[in-house]
Amino acid sequence: MTVNPLNSLRGAATCAILSTDLDEKTELAQEAARRWHARRLSLRSPLDPDLPERPGRPAKPELVPPKATEKRSLHTLPGRIAMLHALAHIELNAVDLALDIVARFATEPVPHSFFDGWMQVAFEESKHFRMVRERLKALGADYGDMPAHDGLWQAAHSTRNDLTARLAVVPLILEARGLDVTPSLQEKMRETGDIESADVLKVIYDDEKGHVAIGAKWFRFLCARERRDPAATFKELVRANFRGSLKAPFNDVARAEAGLTPSFYRSLTSKNSD
C-alpha cells in the first residue's frame, strides 16, 4: 500500500524526513507547511509511517567527527566554499529537526499553534538550505562536495523522549548559537567582497531570531504548565542532555529579543560550568 505523504501533518513531516532527495525533502516540507497553515491537513493519521532513527540523506557528504572538519580562511574562495558547505549542512539538519519535533511530538497535549510555529520554521529552514546551495553552485561547488559532521542530529537525538528537553537543546542552544556567530560571518563576507553570500547570511540571521523566539515561547509554556522555573529548568536539562559548555561571546541583545535572557545561559559557560 502506497502512503500519501500529504495524508496528515505527521505523515508529511515523516515522509520529508525519510526522503534522501534533498529537493523533494525541502519541497515536501514547504508544501506540508502551506497545507497545514491553510488548515487542509489533519494532525495525525493511523496510516502515518514510523519515524526513522536518522533522517534520509544522499550518499554524499561523508559524515565525519566534528574535529575532523577542516577550518579555512574566509579570505580565500575555498575557505568561503567550505564555510557555505558547513552552513548548508546546518540548515539541512535544521529542516529535519523542525520536522522531527512536529512528527515526534504530534501526540503531545499542546495547542495547534505549537505546530504552526514549527512548520513555519521547517518552511524557512528549507528556504535557507536552498539559498545556501544555490550560492555554492554559483561559486562552482555543491552540497556533498566535502565532508560534514553529524553533531547536530546526535545532540538532538538524546532528547527524543522529552519535548521540554528538545526545546532546550535545539532552538535555545543550537539555533541561539547562530545568533552569536552569524553577524561576524556576515561582516567577514562583506570584507572579502562576497556581498551575495553576506546577503544570504542576513536572511538566515533575521529568520533565526524568530526560530529562537518560537522555541523560547513554547519552552516557557511547558515550564509554566508544570510550575517549573524556566531558567533553572533550562540549566538542568542542558546539563543532562548537552555535551560540553556554552561558548561566549553571546549576542545578548538578539537573544533577549527572542526571549532568551542571560539568566538562562550565563552560568553554563566553560568558566562557570563546575
mmCIF file of C-alpha atoms in Angstrom:
data_model
loop_
_atom_site.group_PDB
_atom_site.id
_atom_site.type_symbol
_atom_site.label_atom_id
_atom_site.label_comp_id
_atom_site.label_asym_id
_atom_site.label_seq_id
_atom_site.Cartn_x
_atom_site.Cartn_y
_atom_site.Cartn_z
ATOM 1 C CA MET A 1 0.000 0.000 0.000
ATOM 2 C CA THR A 2 1.383 3.403 -1.007
ATOM 3 C CA VAL A 3 1.185 6.064 1.687
ATOM 4 C CA ASN A 4 0.015 9.502 0.600
ATOM 5 C CA PRO A 5 2.755 11.778 2.006
ATOM 6 C CA LEU A 6 0.217 14.580 2.465
ATOM 7 C CA ASN A 7 -2.343 12.474 4.328
ATOM 8 C CA SER A 8 -1.639 14.272 7.622
ATOM 9 C CA LEU A 9 0.890 16.702 9.060
ATOM 10 C CA ARG A 10 2.720 13.975 10.971
ATOM 11 C CA GLY A 11 2.763 11.778 7.871
ATOM 12 C CA ALA A 12 4.034 14.573 5.631
ATOM 13 C CA ALA A 13 6.738 15.559 8.115
ATOM 14 C CA THR A 14 7.863 11.936 8.446
ATOM 15 C CA CYS A 15 7.960 11.392 4.674
ATOM 16 C CA ALA A 16 10.049 14.544 4.278
ATOM 17 C CA ILE A 17 12.460 13.350 6.981
ATOM 18 C CA LEU A 18 12.753 9.968 5.231
ATOM 19 C CA SER A 19 13.469 11.444 1.795
ATOM 20 C CA THR A 20 17.031 11.089 0.500
ATOM 21 C CA ASP A 21 16.329 13.522 -2.367
ATOM 22 C CA LEU A 22 17.025 16.957 -0.908
ATOM 23 C CA ASP A 23 14.895 18.827 -3.447
ATOM 24 C CA GLU A 24 11.998 16.505 -2.647
ATOM 25 C CA LYS A 25 12.633 16.845 1.107
ATOM 26 C CA THR A 26 12.501 20.639 1.094
ATOM 27 C CA GLU A 27 9.579 20.807 -1.361
ATOM 28 C CA LEU A 28 7.545 18.376 0.753
ATOM 29 C CA ALA A 29 8.369 20.306 3.936
ATOM 30 C CA GLN A 30 7.200 23.564 2.379
ATOM 31 C CA GLU A 31 4.046 22.089 0.835
ATOM 32 C CA ALA A 32 3.137 20.471 4.165
ATOM 33 C CA ALA A 33 3.596 23.859 5.852
ATOM 34 C CA ARG A 34 1.356 25.570 3.297
ATOM 35 C CA ARG A 35 -1.398 22.983 3.677
ATOM 36 C CA TRP A 36 -1.172 22.925 7.465
ATOM 37 C CA HIS A 37 -1.362 26.713 7.713
ATOM 38 C CA ALA A 38 -4.371 26.652 5.350
ATOM 39 C CA ARG A 39 -5.933 24.005 7.645
ATOM 40 C CA ARG A 40 -6.027 21.478 4.810
ATOM 41 C CA LEU A 41 -4.211 18.732 6.756
ATOM 42 C CA SER A 42 -5.181 16.763 9.842
ATOM 43 C CA LEU A 43 -2.551 16.498 12.565
ATOM 44 C CA ARG A 44 -2.285 12.696 12.601
ATOM 45 C CA SER A 45 -3.477 9.619 10.721
ATOM 46 C CA PRO A 46 -3.363 5.886 11.553
ATOM 47 C CA LEU A 47 -1.588 5.475 8.194
ATOM 48 C CA ASP A 48 1.384 7.663 9.152
ATOM 49 C CA PRO A 49 4.757 5.933 8.603
ATOM 50 C CA ASP A 50 7.093 5.311 11.527
ATOM 51 C CA LEU A 51 9.726 7.913 12.327
ATOM 52 C CA PRO A 52 13.267 6.819 11.424
ATOM 53 C CA GLU A 53 16.212 6.842 13.807
ATOM 54 C CA ARG A 54 18.062 9.042 11.317
ATOM 55 C CA PRO A 55 16.909 11.352 8.510
ATOM 56 C CA GLY A 56 17.220 10.369 4.877
ATOM 57 C CA ARG A 57 20.412 11.586 3.234
ATOM 58 C CA PRO A 58 22.076 11.244 -0.181
ATOM 59 C CA ALA A 59 25.323 9.259 -0.472
ATOM 60 C CA LYS A 60 27.368 12.448 -0.082
ATOM 61 C CA PRO A 61 28.575 14.217 2.006
ATOM 62 C CA GLU A 62 30.613 11.762 4.004
ATOM 63 C CA LEU A 63 29.889 12.231 7.713
ATOM 64 C CA VAL A 64 32.930 12.599 9.972
ATOM 65 C CA PRO A 65 33.529 13.594 13.627
ATOM 66 C CA PRO A 66 33.269 17.376 14.213
ATOM 67 C CA LYS A 67 37.004 17.710 14.904
ATOM 68 C CA ALA A 68 37.807 16.143 11.508
ATOM 69 C CA THR A 69 36.255 19.011 9.538
ATOM 70 C CA GLU A 70 38.854 21.424 8.187
ATOM 71 C CA LYS A 71 38.822 25.149 9.032
ATOM 72 C CA ARG A 72 39.974 27.559 6.322
ATOM 73 C CA SER A 73 40.340 31.307 5.877
ATOM 74 C CA LEU A 74 37.293 33.137 4.532
ATOM 75 C CA HIS A 75 39.665 35.349 2.544
ATOM 76 C CA THR A 76 40.089 32.524 0.007
ATOM 77 C CA LEU A 77 37.456 31.077 -2.322
ATOM 78 C CA PRO A 78 37.980 27.514 -0.987
ATOM 79 C CA GLY A 79 37.528 28.897 2.528
ATOM 80 C CA ARG A 80 34.255 30.613 1.667
ATOM 81 C CA ILE A 81 33.007 27.487 -0.096
ATOM 82 C CA ALA A 82 33.905 25.393 2.974
ATOM 83 C CA MET A 83 32.003 27.791 5.254
ATOM 84 C CA LEU A 84 28.945 27.773 2.977
ATOM 85 C CA HIS A 85 29.083 23.973 2.756
ATOM 86 C CA ALA A 86 29.117 23.731 6.554
ATOM 87 C CA LEU A 87 26.221 26.193 6.688
ATOM 88 C CA ALA A 88 24.228 24.187 4.129
ATOM 89 C CA HIS A 89 24.720 21.111 6.311
ATOM 90 C CA ILE A 90 23.490 23.002 9.376
ATOM 91 C CA GLU A 91 20.408 24.242 7.517
ATOM 92 C CA LEU A 92 19.617 20.762 6.186
ATOM 93 C CA ASN A 93 19.775 19.353 9.707
ATOM 94 C CA ALA A 94 17.566 22.227 10.853
ATOM 95 C CA VAL A 95 14.921 21.212 8.283
ATOM 96 C CA ASP A 96 14.852 17.660 9.629
ATOM 97 C CA LEU A 97 14.909 18.796 13.268
ATOM 98 C CA ALA A 98 11.917 21.108 12.762
ATOM 99 C CA LEU A 99 10.020 18.307 11.021
ATOM 100 C CA ASP A 100 11.054 15.838 13.720
ATOM 101 C CA ILE A 101 9.694 17.990 16.554
ATOM 102 C CA VAL A 102 6.346 18.093 14.718
ATOM 103 C CA ALA A 103 6.165 14.387 13.898
ATOM 104 C CA ARG A 104 7.727 13.021 17.096
ATOM 105 C CA PHE A 105 5.604 15.103 19.450
ATOM 106 C CA ALA A 106 2.339 15.098 17.468
ATOM 107 C CA THR A 107 0.557 13.328 20.343
ATOM 108 C CA GLU A 108 1.673 15.864 22.983
ATOM 109 C CA PRO A 109 -1.122 17.873 24.654
ATOM 110 C CA VAL A 110 -0.123 21.214 23.113
ATOM 111 C CA PRO A 111 -2.196 23.748 21.126
ATOM 112 C CA HIS A 112 -2.271 23.544 17.334
ATOM 113 C CA SER A 113 -0.362 26.842 17.305
ATOM 114 C CA PHE A 114 2.678 24.849 18.508
ATOM 115 C CA PHE A 115 2.695 23.031 15.174
ATOM 116 C CA ASP A 116 2.015 26.298 13.318
ATOM 117 C CA GLY A 117 5.272 27.659 14.678
ATOM 118 C CA TRP A 118 7.412 24.635 13.909
ATOM 119 C CA MET A 119 6.068 24.242 10.386
ATOM 120 C CA GLN A 120 6.967 27.894 9.800
ATOM 121 C CA VAL A 121 10.467 27.002 10.998
ATOM 122 C CA ALA A 122 10.584 23.965 8.660
ATOM 123 C CA PHE A 123 9.453 26.165 5.745
ATOM 124 C CA GLU A 124 12.128 28.787 6.417
ATOM 125 C CA GLU A 125 14.925 26.278 7.054
ATOM 126 C CA SER A 126 14.077 24.687 3.685
ATOM 127 C CA LYS A 127 14.362 28.139 2.103
ATOM 128 C CA HIS A 128 17.731 28.668 3.805
ATOM 129 C CA PHE A 129 19.131 25.345 2.598
ATOM 130 C CA ARG A 130 18.139 26.125 -0.975
ATOM 131 C CA MET A 131 19.608 29.633 -0.808
ATOM 132 C CA VAL A 132 22.951 28.395 0.512
ATOM 133 C CA ARG A 133 23.049 25.543 -2.005
ATOM 134 C CA GLU A 134 22.363 27.952 -4.876
ATOM 135 C CA ARG A 135 25.178 30.174 -3.628
ATOM 136 C CA LEU A 136 27.521 27.165 -3.521
ATOM 137 C CA LYS A 137 26.600 26.335 -7.113
ATOM 138 C CA ALA A 138 27.265 29.928 -8.168
ATOM 139 C CA LEU A 139 30.773 29.521 -6.731
ATOM 140 C CA GLY A 140 31.344 26.277 -8.661
ATOM 141 C CA ALA A 141 30.613 23.843 -5.828
ATOM 142 C CA ASP A 142 27.661 21.906 -4.423
ATOM 143 C CA TYR A 143 26.437 20.380 -1.198
ATOM 144 C CA GLY A 144 28.099 16.988 -0.798
ATOM 145 C CA ASP A 145 31.471 18.032 -2.237
ATOM 146 C CA MET A 146 33.247 17.860 1.131
ATOM 147 C CA PRO A 147 32.800 16.007 4.434
ATOM 148 C CA ALA A 148 30.386 17.226 7.110
ATOM 149 C CA HIS A 149 29.866 16.336 10.762
ATOM 150 C CA ASP A 150 26.918 14.659 12.453
ATOM 151 C CA GLY A 151 26.964 16.550 15.731
ATOM 152 C CA LEU A 152 23.655 18.386 15.321
ATOM 153 C CA TRP A 153 21.492 15.307 14.865
ATOM 154 C CA GLN A 154 23.331 13.480 17.653
ATOM 155 C CA ALA A 155 22.752 16.419 20.014
ATOM 156 C CA ALA A 156 19.027 16.309 19.327
ATOM 157 C CA HIS A 157 18.721 12.521 19.449
ATOM 158 C CA SER A 158 19.302 12.447 23.216
ATOM 159 C CA THR A 159 16.079 14.458 23.692
ATOM 160 C CA ARG A 160 13.833 12.253 21.542
ATOM 161 C CA ASN A 161 11.618 11.308 24.515
ATOM 162 C CA ASP A 162 11.291 14.728 26.182
ATOM 163 C CA LEU A 163 9.749 17.737 24.435
ATOM 164 C CA THR A 164 10.924 20.250 27.047
ATOM 165 C CA ALA A 165 14.499 18.951 26.739
ATOM 166 C CA ARG A 166 14.273 19.051 22.936
ATOM 167 C CA LEU A 167 13.274 22.725 23.073
ATOM 168 C CA ALA A 168 16.152 23.472 25.446
ATOM 169 C CA VAL A 169 18.761 21.834 23.221
ATOM 170 C CA VAL A 170 17.668 22.609 19.656
ATOM 171 C CA PRO A 171 16.263 26.155 19.472
ATOM 172 C CA LEU A 172 17.695 27.513 22.723
ATOM 173 C CA ILE A 173 21.256 26.186 22.320
ATOM 174 C CA LEU A 174 21.902 25.155 18.720
ATOM 175 C CA GLU A 175 19.841 27.839 16.968
ATOM 176 C CA ALA A 176 20.713 30.520 19.511
ATOM 177 C CA ARG A 177 24.378 29.878 18.700
ATOM 178 C CA GLY A 178 23.641 31.106 15.189
ATOM 179 C CA LEU A 179 22.600 34.466 16.631
ATOM 180 C CA ASP A 180 26.050 34.728 18.234
ATOM 181 C CA VAL A 181 28.217 33.850 15.231
ATOM 182 C CA THR A 182 26.302 34.916 12.113
ATOM 183 C CA PRO A 183 26.779 38.716 12.372
ATOM 184 C CA SER A 184 30.584 38.369 12.363
ATOM 185 C CA LEU A 185 30.409 35.921 9.439
ATOM 186 C CA GLN A 186 28.308 38.440 7.530
ATOM 187 C CA GLU A 187 30.888 41.137 8.184
ATOM 188 C CA LYS A 188 33.786 38.922 7.098
ATOM 189 C CA MET A 189 31.989 38.031 3.870
ATOM 190 C CA ARG A 190 31.426 41.712 3.122
ATOM 191 C CA GLU A 191 35.108 42.433 3.819
ATOM 192 C CA THR A 192 36.103 39.865 1.187
ATOM 193 C CA GLY A 193 33.697 41.410 -1.337
ATOM 194 C CA ASP A 194 31.331 38.425 -1.311
ATOM 195 C CA ILE A 195 28.194 40.521 -0.916
ATOM 196 C CA GLU A 196 25.917 37.767 -2.270
ATOM 197 C CA SER A 197 26.935 35.328 0.485
ATOM 198 C CA ALA A 198 26.636 38.072 3.103
ATOM 199 C CA ASP A 199 23.092 38.771 1.916
ATOM 200 C CA VAL A 200 22.184 35.084 2.293
ATOM 201 C CA LEU A 201 23.548 35.140 5.842
ATOM 202 C CA LYS A 202 21.450 38.237 6.600
ATOM 203 C CA VAL A 203 18.231 36.443 5.580
ATOM 204 C CA ILE A 204 19.165 33.449 7.720
ATOM 205 C CA TYR A 205 20.027 35.614 10.733
ATOM 206 C CA ASP A 206 16.757 37.539 10.581
ATOM 207 C CA ASP A 207 14.708 34.332 10.362
ATOM 208 C CA GLU A 208 16.676 32.547 13.086
ATOM 209 C CA LYS A 209 15.714 35.195 15.633
ATOM 210 C CA GLY A 210 12.117 34.145 15.063
ATOM 211 C CA HIS A 211 13.013 30.469 15.423
ATOM 212 C CA VAL A 212 14.674 31.023 18.791
ATOM 213 C CA ALA A 213 11.636 33.063 19.851
ATOM 214 C CA ILE A 214 9.324 30.167 18.949
ATOM 215 C CA GLY A 215 11.498 27.822 20.991
ATOM 216 C CA ALA A 216 11.565 30.187 23.978
ATOM 217 C CA LYS A 217 7.798 30.737 23.836
ATOM 218 C CA TRP A 218 6.978 27.040 23.976
ATOM 219 C CA PHE A 219 9.716 26.237 26.487
ATOM 220 C CA ARG A 220 8.207 28.824 28.834
ATOM 221 C CA PHE A 221 4.707 27.480 28.108
ATOM 222 C CA LEU A 222 5.686 23.937 29.125
ATOM 223 C CA CYS A 223 7.531 25.156 32.225
ATOM 224 C CA ALA A 224 4.516 27.232 33.304
ATOM 225 C CA ARG A 225 2.211 24.268 32.827
ATOM 226 C CA GLU A 226 4.463 22.161 35.047
ATOM 227 C CA ARG A 227 5.031 25.049 37.506
ATOM 228 C CA ARG A 228 8.786 24.959 36.905
ATOM 229 C CA ASP A 229 11.160 27.925 36.814
ATOM 230 C CA PRO A 230 12.225 28.342 33.146
ATOM 231 C CA ALA A 231 15.851 29.395 33.722
ATOM 232 C CA ALA A 232 16.506 26.725 36.368
ATOM 233 C CA THR A 233 14.812 24.061 34.233
ATOM 234 C CA PHE A 234 16.866 25.093 31.198
ATOM 235 C CA LYS A 235 20.131 24.683 33.105
ATOM 236 C CA GLU A 236 19.048 21.312 34.484
ATOM 237 C CA LEU A 237 18.051 19.971 31.051
ATOM 238 C CA VAL A 238 21.153 21.309 29.311
ATOM 239 C CA ARG A 239 23.466 19.689 31.848
ATOM 240 C CA ALA A 240 21.624 16.379 31.405
ATOM 241 C CA ASN A 241 21.310 16.407 27.617
ATOM 242 C CA PHE A 242 24.076 18.526 26.069
ATOM 243 C CA ARG A 243 27.767 17.697 25.984
ATOM 244 C CA GLY A 244 30.179 20.493 26.740
ATOM 245 C CA SER A 245 29.672 24.074 27.824
ATOM 246 C CA LEU A 246 28.197 27.058 26.024
ATOM 247 C CA LYS A 247 30.698 29.297 24.252
ATOM 248 C CA ALA A 248 30.927 33.056 24.711
ATOM 249 C CA PRO A 249 30.727 35.701 23.335
ATOM 250 C CA PHE A 250 26.930 35.844 23.279
ATOM 251 C CA ASN A 251 24.717 38.155 21.258
ATOM 252 C CA ASP A 252 22.810 39.181 24.372
ATOM 253 C CA VAL A 253 20.609 41.709 22.559
ATOM 254 C CA ALA A 254 19.370 39.317 19.851
ATOM 255 C CA ARG A 255 18.932 36.537 22.397
ATOM 256 C CA ALA A 256 16.901 38.796 24.697
ATOM 257 C CA GLU A 257 14.729 39.945 21.782
ATOM 258 C CA ALA A 258 13.928 36.264 21.226
ATOM 259 C CA GLY A 259 13.040 35.760 24.901
ATOM 260 C CA LEU A 260 16.317 34.143 25.966
ATOM 261 C CA THR A 261 17.742 36.309 28.746
ATOM 262 C CA PRO A 262 21.250 35.916 30.259
ATOM 263 C CA SER A 263 19.809 34.229 33.374
ATOM 264 C CA PHE A 264 19.294 31.161 31.171
ATOM 265 C CA TYR A 265 22.768 30.670 29.792
ATOM 266 C CA ARG A 266 25.479 32.736 31.515
ATOM 267 C CA SER A 267 26.171 30.152 34.235
ATOM 268 C CA LEU A 268 26.578 27.395 31.618
ATOM 269 C CA THR A 269 29.747 28.790 30.027
ATOM 270 C CA SER A 270 33.021 26.903 30.451
ATOM 271 C CA LYS A 271 34.181 29.309 33.181
ATOM 272 C CA ASN A 272 31.043 28.656 35.235
ATOM 273 C CA SER A 273 30.205 25.029 34.420
ATOM 274 C CA ASP A 274 31.682 23.453 37.529
#
